[in-house]
PDB file of C-alpha atoms in Angstrom:
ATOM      1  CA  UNK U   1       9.704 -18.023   8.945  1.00 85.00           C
ATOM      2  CA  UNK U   2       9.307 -14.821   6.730  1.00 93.00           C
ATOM      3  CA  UNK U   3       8.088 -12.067   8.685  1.00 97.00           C
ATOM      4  CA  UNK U   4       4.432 -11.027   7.853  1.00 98.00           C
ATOM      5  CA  UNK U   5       4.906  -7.384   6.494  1.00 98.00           C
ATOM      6  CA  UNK U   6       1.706  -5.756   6.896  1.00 98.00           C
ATOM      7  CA  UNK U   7       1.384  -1.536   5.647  1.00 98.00           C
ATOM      8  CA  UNK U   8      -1.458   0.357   7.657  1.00 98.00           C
ATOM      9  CA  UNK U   9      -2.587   3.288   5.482  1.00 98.00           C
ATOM     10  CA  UNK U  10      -4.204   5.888   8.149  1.00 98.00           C
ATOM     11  CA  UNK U  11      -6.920   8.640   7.210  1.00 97.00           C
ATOM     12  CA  UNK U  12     -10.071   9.984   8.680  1.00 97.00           C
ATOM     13  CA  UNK U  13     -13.022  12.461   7.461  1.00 97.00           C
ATOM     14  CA  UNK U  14     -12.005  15.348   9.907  1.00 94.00           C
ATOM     15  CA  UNK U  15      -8.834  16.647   8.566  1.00 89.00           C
ATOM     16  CA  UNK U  16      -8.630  20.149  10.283  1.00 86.00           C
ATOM     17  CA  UNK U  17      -7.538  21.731   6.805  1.00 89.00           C
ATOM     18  CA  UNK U  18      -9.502  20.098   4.078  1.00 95.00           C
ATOM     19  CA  UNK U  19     -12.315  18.015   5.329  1.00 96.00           C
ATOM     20  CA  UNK U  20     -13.368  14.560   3.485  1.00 97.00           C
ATOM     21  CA  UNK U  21     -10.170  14.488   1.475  1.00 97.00           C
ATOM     22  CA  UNK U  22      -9.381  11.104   1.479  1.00 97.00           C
ATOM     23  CA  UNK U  23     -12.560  10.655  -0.447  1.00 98.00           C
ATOM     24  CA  UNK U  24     -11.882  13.467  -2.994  1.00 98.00           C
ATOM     25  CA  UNK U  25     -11.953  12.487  -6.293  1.00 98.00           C
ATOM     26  CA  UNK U  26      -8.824  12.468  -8.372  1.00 98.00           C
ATOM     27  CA  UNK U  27      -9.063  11.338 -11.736  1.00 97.00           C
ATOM     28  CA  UNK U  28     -12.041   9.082 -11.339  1.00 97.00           C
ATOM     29  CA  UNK U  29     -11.176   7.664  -8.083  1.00 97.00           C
ATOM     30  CA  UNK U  30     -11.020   8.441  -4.482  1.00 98.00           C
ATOM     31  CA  UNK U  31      -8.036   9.576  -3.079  1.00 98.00           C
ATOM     32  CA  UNK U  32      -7.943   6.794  -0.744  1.00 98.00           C
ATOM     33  CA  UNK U  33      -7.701   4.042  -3.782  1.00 98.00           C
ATOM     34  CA  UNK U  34      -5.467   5.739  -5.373  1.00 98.00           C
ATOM     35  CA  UNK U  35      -3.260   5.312  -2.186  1.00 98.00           C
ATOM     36  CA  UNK U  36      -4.394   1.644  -1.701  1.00 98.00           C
ATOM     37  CA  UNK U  37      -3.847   0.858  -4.777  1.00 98.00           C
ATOM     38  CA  UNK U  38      -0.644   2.172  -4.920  1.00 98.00           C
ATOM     39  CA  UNK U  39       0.732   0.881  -1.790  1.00 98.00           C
ATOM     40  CA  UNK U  40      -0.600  -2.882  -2.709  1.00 98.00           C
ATOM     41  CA  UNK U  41       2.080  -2.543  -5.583  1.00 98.00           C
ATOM     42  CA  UNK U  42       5.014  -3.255  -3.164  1.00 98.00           C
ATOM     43  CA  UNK U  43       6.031  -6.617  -3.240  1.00 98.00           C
ATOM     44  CA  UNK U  44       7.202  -6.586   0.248  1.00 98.00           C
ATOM     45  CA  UNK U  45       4.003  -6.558   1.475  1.00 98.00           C
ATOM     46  CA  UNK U  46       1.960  -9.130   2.987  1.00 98.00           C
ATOM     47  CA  UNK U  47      -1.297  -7.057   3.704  1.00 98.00           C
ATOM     48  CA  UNK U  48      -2.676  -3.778   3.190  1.00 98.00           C
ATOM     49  CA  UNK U  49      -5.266  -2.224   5.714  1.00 98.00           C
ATOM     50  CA  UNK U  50      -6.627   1.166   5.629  1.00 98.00           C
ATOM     51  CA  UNK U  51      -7.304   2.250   9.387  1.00 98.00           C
ATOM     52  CA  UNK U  52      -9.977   5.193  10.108  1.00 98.00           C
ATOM     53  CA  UNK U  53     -11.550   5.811  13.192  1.00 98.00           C
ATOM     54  CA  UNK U  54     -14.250   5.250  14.831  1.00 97.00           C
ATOM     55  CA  UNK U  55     -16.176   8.772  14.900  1.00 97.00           C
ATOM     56  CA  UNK U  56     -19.391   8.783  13.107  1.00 97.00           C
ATOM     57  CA  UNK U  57     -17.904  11.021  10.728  1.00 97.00           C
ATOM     58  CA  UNK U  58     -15.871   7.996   9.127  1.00 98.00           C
ATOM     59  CA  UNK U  59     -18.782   5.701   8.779  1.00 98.00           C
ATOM     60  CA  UNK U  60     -18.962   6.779   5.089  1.00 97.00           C
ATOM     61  CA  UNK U  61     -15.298   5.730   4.767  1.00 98.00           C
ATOM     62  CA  UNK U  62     -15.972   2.430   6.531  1.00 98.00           C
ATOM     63  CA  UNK U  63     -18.799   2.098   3.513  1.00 98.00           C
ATOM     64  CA  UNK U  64     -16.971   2.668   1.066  1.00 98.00           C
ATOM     65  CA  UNK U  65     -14.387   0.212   2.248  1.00 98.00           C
ATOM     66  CA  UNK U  66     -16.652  -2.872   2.773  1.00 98.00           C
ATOM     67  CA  UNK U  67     -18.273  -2.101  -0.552  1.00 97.00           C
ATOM     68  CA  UNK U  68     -14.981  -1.585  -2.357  1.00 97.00           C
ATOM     69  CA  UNK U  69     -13.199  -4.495  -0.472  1.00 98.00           C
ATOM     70  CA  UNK U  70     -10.794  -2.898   1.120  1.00 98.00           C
ATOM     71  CA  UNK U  71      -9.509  -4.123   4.343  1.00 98.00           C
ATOM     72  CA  UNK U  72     -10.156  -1.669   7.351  1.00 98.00           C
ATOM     73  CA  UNK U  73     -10.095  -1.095  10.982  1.00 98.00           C
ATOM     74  CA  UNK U  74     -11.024   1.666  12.656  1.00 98.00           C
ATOM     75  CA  UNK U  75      -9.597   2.674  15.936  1.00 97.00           C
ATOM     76  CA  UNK U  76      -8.932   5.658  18.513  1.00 95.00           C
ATOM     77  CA  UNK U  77     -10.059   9.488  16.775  1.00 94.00           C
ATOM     78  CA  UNK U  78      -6.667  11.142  17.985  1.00 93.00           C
ATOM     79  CA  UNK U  79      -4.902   8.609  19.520  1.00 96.00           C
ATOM     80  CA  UNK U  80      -2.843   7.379  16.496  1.00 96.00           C
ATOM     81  CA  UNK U  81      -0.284   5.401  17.891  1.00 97.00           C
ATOM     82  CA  UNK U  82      -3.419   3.428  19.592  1.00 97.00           C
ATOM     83  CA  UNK U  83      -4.669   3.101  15.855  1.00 98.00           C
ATOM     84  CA  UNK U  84      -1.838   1.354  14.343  1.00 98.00           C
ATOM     85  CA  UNK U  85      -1.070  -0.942  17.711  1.00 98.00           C
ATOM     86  CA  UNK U  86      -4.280  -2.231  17.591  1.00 98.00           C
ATOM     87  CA  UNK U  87      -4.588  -3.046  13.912  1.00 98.00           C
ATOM     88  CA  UNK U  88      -1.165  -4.504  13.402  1.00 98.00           C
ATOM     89  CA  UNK U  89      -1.826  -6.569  16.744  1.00 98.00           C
ATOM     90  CA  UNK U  90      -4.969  -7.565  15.210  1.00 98.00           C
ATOM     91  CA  UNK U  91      -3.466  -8.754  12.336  1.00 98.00           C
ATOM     92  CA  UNK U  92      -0.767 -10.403  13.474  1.00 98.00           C
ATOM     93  CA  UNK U  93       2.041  -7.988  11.535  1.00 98.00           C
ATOM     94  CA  UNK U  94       5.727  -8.667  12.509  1.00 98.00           C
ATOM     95  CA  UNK U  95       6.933  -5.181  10.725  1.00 98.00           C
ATOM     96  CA  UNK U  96       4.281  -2.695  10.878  1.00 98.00           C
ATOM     97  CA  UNK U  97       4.739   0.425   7.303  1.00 98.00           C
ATOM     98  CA  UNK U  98       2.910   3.453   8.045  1.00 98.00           C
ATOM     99  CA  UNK U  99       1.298   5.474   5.019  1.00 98.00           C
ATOM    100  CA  UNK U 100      -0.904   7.987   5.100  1.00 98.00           C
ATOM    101  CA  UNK U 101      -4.144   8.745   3.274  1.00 97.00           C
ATOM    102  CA  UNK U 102      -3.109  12.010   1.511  1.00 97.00           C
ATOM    103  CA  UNK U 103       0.349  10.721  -0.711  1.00 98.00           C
ATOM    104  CA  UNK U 104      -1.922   9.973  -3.743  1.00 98.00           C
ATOM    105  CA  UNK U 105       1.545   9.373  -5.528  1.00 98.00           C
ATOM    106  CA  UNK U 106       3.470   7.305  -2.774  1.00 98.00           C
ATOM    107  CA  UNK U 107       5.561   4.783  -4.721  1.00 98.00           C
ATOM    108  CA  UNK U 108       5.825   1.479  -3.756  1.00 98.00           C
ATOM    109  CA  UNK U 109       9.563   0.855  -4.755  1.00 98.00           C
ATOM    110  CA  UNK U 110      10.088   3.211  -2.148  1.00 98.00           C
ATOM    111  CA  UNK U 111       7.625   1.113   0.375  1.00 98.00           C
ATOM    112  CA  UNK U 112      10.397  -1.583  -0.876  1.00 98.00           C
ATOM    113  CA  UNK U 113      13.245  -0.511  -0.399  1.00 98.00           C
ATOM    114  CA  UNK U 114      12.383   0.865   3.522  1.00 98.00           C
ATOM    115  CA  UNK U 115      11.116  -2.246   4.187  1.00 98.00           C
ATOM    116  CA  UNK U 116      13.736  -4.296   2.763  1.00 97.00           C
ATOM    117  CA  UNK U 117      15.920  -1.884   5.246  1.00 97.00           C
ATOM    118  CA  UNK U 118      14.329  -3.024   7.954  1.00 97.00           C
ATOM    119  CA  UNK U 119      14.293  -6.582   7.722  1.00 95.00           C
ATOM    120  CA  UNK U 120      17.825  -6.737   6.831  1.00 94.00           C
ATOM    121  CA  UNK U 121      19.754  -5.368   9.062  1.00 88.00           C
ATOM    122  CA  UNK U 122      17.633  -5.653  12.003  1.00 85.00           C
ATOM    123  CA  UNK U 123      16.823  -2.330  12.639  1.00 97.00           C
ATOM    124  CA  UNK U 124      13.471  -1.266  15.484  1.00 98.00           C
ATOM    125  CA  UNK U 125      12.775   1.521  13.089  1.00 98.00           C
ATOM    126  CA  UNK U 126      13.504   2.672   9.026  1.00 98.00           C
ATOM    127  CA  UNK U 127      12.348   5.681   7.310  1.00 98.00           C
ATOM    128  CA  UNK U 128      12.755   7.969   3.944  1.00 98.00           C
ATOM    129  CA  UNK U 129      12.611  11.197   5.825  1.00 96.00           C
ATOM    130  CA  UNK U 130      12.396  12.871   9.617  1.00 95.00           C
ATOM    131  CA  UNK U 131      11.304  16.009  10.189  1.00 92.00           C
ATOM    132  CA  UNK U 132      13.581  19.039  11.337  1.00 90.00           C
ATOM    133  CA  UNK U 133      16.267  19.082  12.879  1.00 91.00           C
ATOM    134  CA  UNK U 134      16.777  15.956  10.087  1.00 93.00           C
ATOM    135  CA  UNK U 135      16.765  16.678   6.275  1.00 88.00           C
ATOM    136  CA  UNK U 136      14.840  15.347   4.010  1.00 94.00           C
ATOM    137  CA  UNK U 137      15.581  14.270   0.703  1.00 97.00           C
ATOM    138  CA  UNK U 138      12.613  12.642  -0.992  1.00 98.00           C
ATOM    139  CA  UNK U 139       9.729  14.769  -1.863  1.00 98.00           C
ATOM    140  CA  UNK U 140       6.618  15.497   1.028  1.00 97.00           C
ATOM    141  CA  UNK U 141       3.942  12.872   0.039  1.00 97.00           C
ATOM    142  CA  UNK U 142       6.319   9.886  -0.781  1.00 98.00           C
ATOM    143  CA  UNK U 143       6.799   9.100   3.276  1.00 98.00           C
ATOM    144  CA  UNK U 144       7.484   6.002   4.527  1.00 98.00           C
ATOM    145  CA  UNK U 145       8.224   4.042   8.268  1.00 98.00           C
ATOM    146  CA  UNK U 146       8.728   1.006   8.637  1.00 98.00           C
ATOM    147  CA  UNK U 147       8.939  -0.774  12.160  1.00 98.00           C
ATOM    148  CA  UNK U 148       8.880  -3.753  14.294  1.00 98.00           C
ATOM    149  CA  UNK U 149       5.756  -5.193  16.299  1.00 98.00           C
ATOM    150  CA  UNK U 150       8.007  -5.375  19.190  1.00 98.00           C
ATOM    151  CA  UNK U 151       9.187  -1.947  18.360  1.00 98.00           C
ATOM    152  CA  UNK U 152       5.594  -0.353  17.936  1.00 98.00           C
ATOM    153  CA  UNK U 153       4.448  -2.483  21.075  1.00 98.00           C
ATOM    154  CA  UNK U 154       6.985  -0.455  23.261  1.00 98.00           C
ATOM    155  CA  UNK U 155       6.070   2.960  21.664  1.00 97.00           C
ATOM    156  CA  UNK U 156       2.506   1.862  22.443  1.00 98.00           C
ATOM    157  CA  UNK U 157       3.438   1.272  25.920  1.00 98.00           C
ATOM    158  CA  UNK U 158       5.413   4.192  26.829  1.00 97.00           C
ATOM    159  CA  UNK U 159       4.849   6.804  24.671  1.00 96.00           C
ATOM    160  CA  UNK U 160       2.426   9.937  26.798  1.00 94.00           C
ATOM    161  CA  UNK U 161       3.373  13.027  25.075  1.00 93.00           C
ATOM    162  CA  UNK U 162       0.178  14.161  23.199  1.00 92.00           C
ATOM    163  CA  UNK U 163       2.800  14.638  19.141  1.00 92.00           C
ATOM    164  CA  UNK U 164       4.092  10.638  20.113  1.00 95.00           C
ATOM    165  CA  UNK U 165      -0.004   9.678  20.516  1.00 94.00           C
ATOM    166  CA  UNK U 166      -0.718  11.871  17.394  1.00 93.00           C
ATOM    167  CA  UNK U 167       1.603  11.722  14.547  1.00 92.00           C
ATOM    168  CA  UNK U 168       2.297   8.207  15.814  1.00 94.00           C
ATOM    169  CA  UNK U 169       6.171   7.645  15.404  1.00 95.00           C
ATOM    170  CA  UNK U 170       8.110   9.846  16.631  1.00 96.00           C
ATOM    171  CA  UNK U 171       8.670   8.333  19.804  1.00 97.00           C
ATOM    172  CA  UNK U 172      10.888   6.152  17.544  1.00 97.00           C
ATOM    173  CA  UNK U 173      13.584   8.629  16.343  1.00 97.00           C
ATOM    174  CA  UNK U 174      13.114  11.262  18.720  1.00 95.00           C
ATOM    175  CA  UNK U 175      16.395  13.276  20.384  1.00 95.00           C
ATOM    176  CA  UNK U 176      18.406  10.422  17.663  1.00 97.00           C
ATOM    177  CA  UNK U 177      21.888  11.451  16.509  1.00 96.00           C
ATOM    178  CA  UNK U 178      22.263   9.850  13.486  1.00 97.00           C
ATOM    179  CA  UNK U 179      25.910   9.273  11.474  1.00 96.00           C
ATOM    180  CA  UNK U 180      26.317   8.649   8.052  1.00 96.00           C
ATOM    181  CA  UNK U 181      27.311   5.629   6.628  1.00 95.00           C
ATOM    182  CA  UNK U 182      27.130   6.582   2.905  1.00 95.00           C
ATOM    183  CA  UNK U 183      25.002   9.329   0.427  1.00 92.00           C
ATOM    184  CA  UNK U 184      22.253   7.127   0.915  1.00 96.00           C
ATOM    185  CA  UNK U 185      22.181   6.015   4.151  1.00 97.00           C
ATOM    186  CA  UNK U 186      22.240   7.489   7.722  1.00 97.00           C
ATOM    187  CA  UNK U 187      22.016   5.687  10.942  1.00 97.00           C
ATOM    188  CA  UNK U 188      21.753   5.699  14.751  1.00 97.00           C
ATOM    189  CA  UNK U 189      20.293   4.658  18.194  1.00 97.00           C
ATOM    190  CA  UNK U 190      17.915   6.894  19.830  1.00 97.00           C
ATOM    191  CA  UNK U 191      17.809   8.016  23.518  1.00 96.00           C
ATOM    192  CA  UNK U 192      15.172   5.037  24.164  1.00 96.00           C
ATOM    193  CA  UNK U 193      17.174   2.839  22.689  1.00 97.00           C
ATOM    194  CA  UNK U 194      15.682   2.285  18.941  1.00 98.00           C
ATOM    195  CA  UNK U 195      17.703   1.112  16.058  1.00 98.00           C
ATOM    196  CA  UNK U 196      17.016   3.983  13.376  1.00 97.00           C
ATOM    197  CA  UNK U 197      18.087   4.358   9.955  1.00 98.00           C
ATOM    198  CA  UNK U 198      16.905   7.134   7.577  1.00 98.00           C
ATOM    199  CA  UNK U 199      17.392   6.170   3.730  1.00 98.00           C
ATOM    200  CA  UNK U 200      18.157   9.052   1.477  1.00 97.00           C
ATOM    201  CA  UNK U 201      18.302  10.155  -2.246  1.00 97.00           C
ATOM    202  CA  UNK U 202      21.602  11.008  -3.659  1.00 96.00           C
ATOM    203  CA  UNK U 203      19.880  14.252  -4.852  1.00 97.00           C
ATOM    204  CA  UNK U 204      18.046  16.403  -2.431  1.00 97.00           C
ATOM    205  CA  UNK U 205      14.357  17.247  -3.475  1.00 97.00           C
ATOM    206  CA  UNK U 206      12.671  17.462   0.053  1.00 96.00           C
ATOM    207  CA  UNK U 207      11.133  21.126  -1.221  1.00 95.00           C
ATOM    208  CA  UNK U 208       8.893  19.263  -3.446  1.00 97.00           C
ATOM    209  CA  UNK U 209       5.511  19.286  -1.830  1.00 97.00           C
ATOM    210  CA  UNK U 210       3.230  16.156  -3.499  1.00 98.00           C
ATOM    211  CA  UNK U 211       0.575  15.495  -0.776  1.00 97.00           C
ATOM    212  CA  UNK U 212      -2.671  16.561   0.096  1.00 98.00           C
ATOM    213  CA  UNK U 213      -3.540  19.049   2.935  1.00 96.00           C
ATOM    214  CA  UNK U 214      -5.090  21.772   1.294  1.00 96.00           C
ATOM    215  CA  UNK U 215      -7.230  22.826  -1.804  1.00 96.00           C
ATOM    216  CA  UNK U 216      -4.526  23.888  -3.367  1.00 97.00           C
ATOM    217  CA  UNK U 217      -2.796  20.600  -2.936  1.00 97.00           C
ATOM    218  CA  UNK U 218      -5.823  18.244  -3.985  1.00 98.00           C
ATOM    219  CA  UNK U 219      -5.824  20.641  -7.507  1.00 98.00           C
ATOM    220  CA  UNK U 220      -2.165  19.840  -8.142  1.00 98.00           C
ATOM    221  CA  UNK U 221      -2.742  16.361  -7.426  1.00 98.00           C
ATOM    222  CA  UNK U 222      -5.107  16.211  -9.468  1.00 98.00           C
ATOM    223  CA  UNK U 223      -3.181  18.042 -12.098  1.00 97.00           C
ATOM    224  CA  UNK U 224      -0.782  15.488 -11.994  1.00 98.00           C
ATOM    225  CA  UNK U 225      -3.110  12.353 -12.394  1.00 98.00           C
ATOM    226  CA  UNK U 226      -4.589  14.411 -15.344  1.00 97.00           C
ATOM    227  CA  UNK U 227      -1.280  14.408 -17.470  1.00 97.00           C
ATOM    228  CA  UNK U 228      -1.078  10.751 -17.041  1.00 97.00           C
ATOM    229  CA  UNK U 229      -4.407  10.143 -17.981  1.00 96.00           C
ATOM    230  CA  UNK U 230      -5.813   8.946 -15.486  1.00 92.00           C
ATOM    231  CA  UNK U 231      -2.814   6.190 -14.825  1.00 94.00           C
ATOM    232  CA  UNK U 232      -1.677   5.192 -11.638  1.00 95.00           C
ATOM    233  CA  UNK U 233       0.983   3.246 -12.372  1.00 96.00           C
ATOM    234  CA  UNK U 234       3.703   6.222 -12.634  1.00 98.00           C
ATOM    235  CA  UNK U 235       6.827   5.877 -10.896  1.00 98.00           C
ATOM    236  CA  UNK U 236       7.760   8.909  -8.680  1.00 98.00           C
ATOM    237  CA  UNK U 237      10.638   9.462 -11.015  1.00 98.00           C
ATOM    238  CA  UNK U 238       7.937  10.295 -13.736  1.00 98.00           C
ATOM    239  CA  UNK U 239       6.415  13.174 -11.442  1.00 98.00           C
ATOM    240  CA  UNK U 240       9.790  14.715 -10.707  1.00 98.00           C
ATOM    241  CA  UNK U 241      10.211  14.806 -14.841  1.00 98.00           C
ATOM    242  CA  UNK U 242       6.573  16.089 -15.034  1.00 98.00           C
ATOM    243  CA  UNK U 243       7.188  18.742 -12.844  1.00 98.00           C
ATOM    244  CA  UNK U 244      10.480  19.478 -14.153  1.00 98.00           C
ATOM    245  CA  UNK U 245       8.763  19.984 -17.476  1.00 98.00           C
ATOM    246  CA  UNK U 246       5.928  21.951 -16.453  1.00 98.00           C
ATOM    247  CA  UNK U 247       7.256  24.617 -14.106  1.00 97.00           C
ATOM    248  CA  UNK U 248       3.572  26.045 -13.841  1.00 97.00           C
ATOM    249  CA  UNK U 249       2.540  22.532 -11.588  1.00 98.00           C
ATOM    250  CA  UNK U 250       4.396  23.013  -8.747  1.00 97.00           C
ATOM    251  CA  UNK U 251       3.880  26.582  -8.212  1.00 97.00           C
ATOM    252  CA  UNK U 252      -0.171  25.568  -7.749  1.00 98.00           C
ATOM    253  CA  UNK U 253       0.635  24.451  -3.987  1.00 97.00           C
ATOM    254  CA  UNK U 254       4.136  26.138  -3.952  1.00 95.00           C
ATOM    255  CA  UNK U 255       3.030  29.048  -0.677  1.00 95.00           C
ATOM    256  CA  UNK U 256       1.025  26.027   1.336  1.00 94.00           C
ATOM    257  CA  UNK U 257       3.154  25.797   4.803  1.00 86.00           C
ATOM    258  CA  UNK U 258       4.034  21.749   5.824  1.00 77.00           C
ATOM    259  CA  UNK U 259       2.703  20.780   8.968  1.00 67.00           C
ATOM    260  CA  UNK U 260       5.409  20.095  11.861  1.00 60.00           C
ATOM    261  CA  UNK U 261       5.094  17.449  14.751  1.00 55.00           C
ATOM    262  CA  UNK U 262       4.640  20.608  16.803  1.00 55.00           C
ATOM    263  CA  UNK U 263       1.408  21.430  15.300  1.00 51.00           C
ATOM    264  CA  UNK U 264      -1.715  18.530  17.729  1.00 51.00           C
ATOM    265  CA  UNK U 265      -5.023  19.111  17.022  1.00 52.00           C
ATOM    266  CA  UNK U 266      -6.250  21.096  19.367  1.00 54.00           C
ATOM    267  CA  UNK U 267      -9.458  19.047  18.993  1.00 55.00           C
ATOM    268  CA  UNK U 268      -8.045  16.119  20.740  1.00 51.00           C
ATOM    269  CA  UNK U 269      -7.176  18.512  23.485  1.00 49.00           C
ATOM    270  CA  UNK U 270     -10.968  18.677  24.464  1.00 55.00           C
ATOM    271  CA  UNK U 271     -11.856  15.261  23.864  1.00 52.00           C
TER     272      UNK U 271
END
């Protein structure tokens, strides 16, 4: 039997940097369609669920779900990892892609091609990027991981530092030594015994920053939706041209510093 491929898209209200993003408006829409809508595109998907939490401050996202018909859960505040093992075990999800709420632009060729990585060659865990000491190659905002049920199950299980509860995978590749196989591909077996492989683009454009943390990033994005009118069918190949031909777009969010797996809210901390 085909495996049932299911993508949980995670966001909440309470973003410690720009609060409510996921329903800012870009070009008509809420961030958060734009991101479903988007990531519904890849055919390697069986399902599409958008997980938020259960605070009261995500009860208006939980509205706006039911009334736009968008499949939700909502789950554990700061306990990520929690989040995504309980939705994909809810809906019975073999492989398990995460995507978050604030890549207005992720692509789902991309969301494709990780996936179709995963299933395969029978790795526990695929990505487009990791976090330093890795490079990445594709630009911030166009993430993807992919991973197994019986993968994410373990994570779930054995995971206690508070960055593997939070940012929710990188139990996964953690301490990994990967080798590469070609200009595209790297691969490797973590210390706790994961299958990893890390896909990358033949040209390096991991400086480009096209997701949303700050107001600064929300204006570009919506910058970029602008000069397509409003589309979102644009490939991420047509945002690296756009860029390339207007110099001035990047350099809206060009000083905003990326977050690292180092930086927990401190929130969670307290709760």
């Amino acid at each position: 039997m085909k495996p049932k491929v299911v993508a949980i898209i995670q966001g909440r209200m309470s973003s410690s940097r720009l609060p409510g993003k996921i329903l800012a408006d870009i070009a008509g829409q809420p961030m958060l369609t734009r991101v479903f809508t988007r990531t519904s595109r890849a055919t390697t998907l069986d399902e599409v669920i958008f997980a938020t939490t259960t605070d009261a401050s995500d009860d208006p996202v939980a509205e706006y779900c039911d009334f736009s018909g968008i499949p939700f859960t909502r789950g554990n505040l700061f306990d990520v990892l929690d989040r995504y093992y309980q939705a994909a075990k809810d809906a019975k999800a073999d492989v398990v892609v995460r995507i978050t709420a604030d890549c207005p632009v992720i692509d789902p060729e991309l969301i494709d091609n990780v996936v179709n990585a995963l299933l395969e060659d029978e790795y526990d865990f695929v990505c487009n990027r990791l976090p330093p000491p890795w490079t990445r190659t594709y630009p911030i905002g166009l993430d993807v991981e992919a991973c197994t049920f019986k993968a994410l199950k373990k994570a779930w299980k054995e995971a206690k530092e508070p960055q593997h509860r939070e940012h929710a995978m990188p139990y996964f590749y953690e301490g990994v030594q990967l080798t590469t196989v070609n200009r595209q591909l790297q691969t490797g077996t973590s210390p706790r015994g994961f299958n990893i492989a890390l896909l990358q683009h033949t040209t390096d454009f991991g400086d480009y920053r096209w997701t949303v943390d700050t107001p600064e990033d929300l204006e570009f994005m919506r910058q970029v939706y602008a000069r397509f009118d409003g589309r979102d069918d644009f490939t991420w190949k047509e945002v690296l041209d756009l860029v390339h031909d207007n110099p001035e777009l990047p350099k809206i969010n060009a000083d905003v510093q990326h977050k690292t797996l180092k930086d927990i809210d401190k929130r969670a901390l307290k709760s």
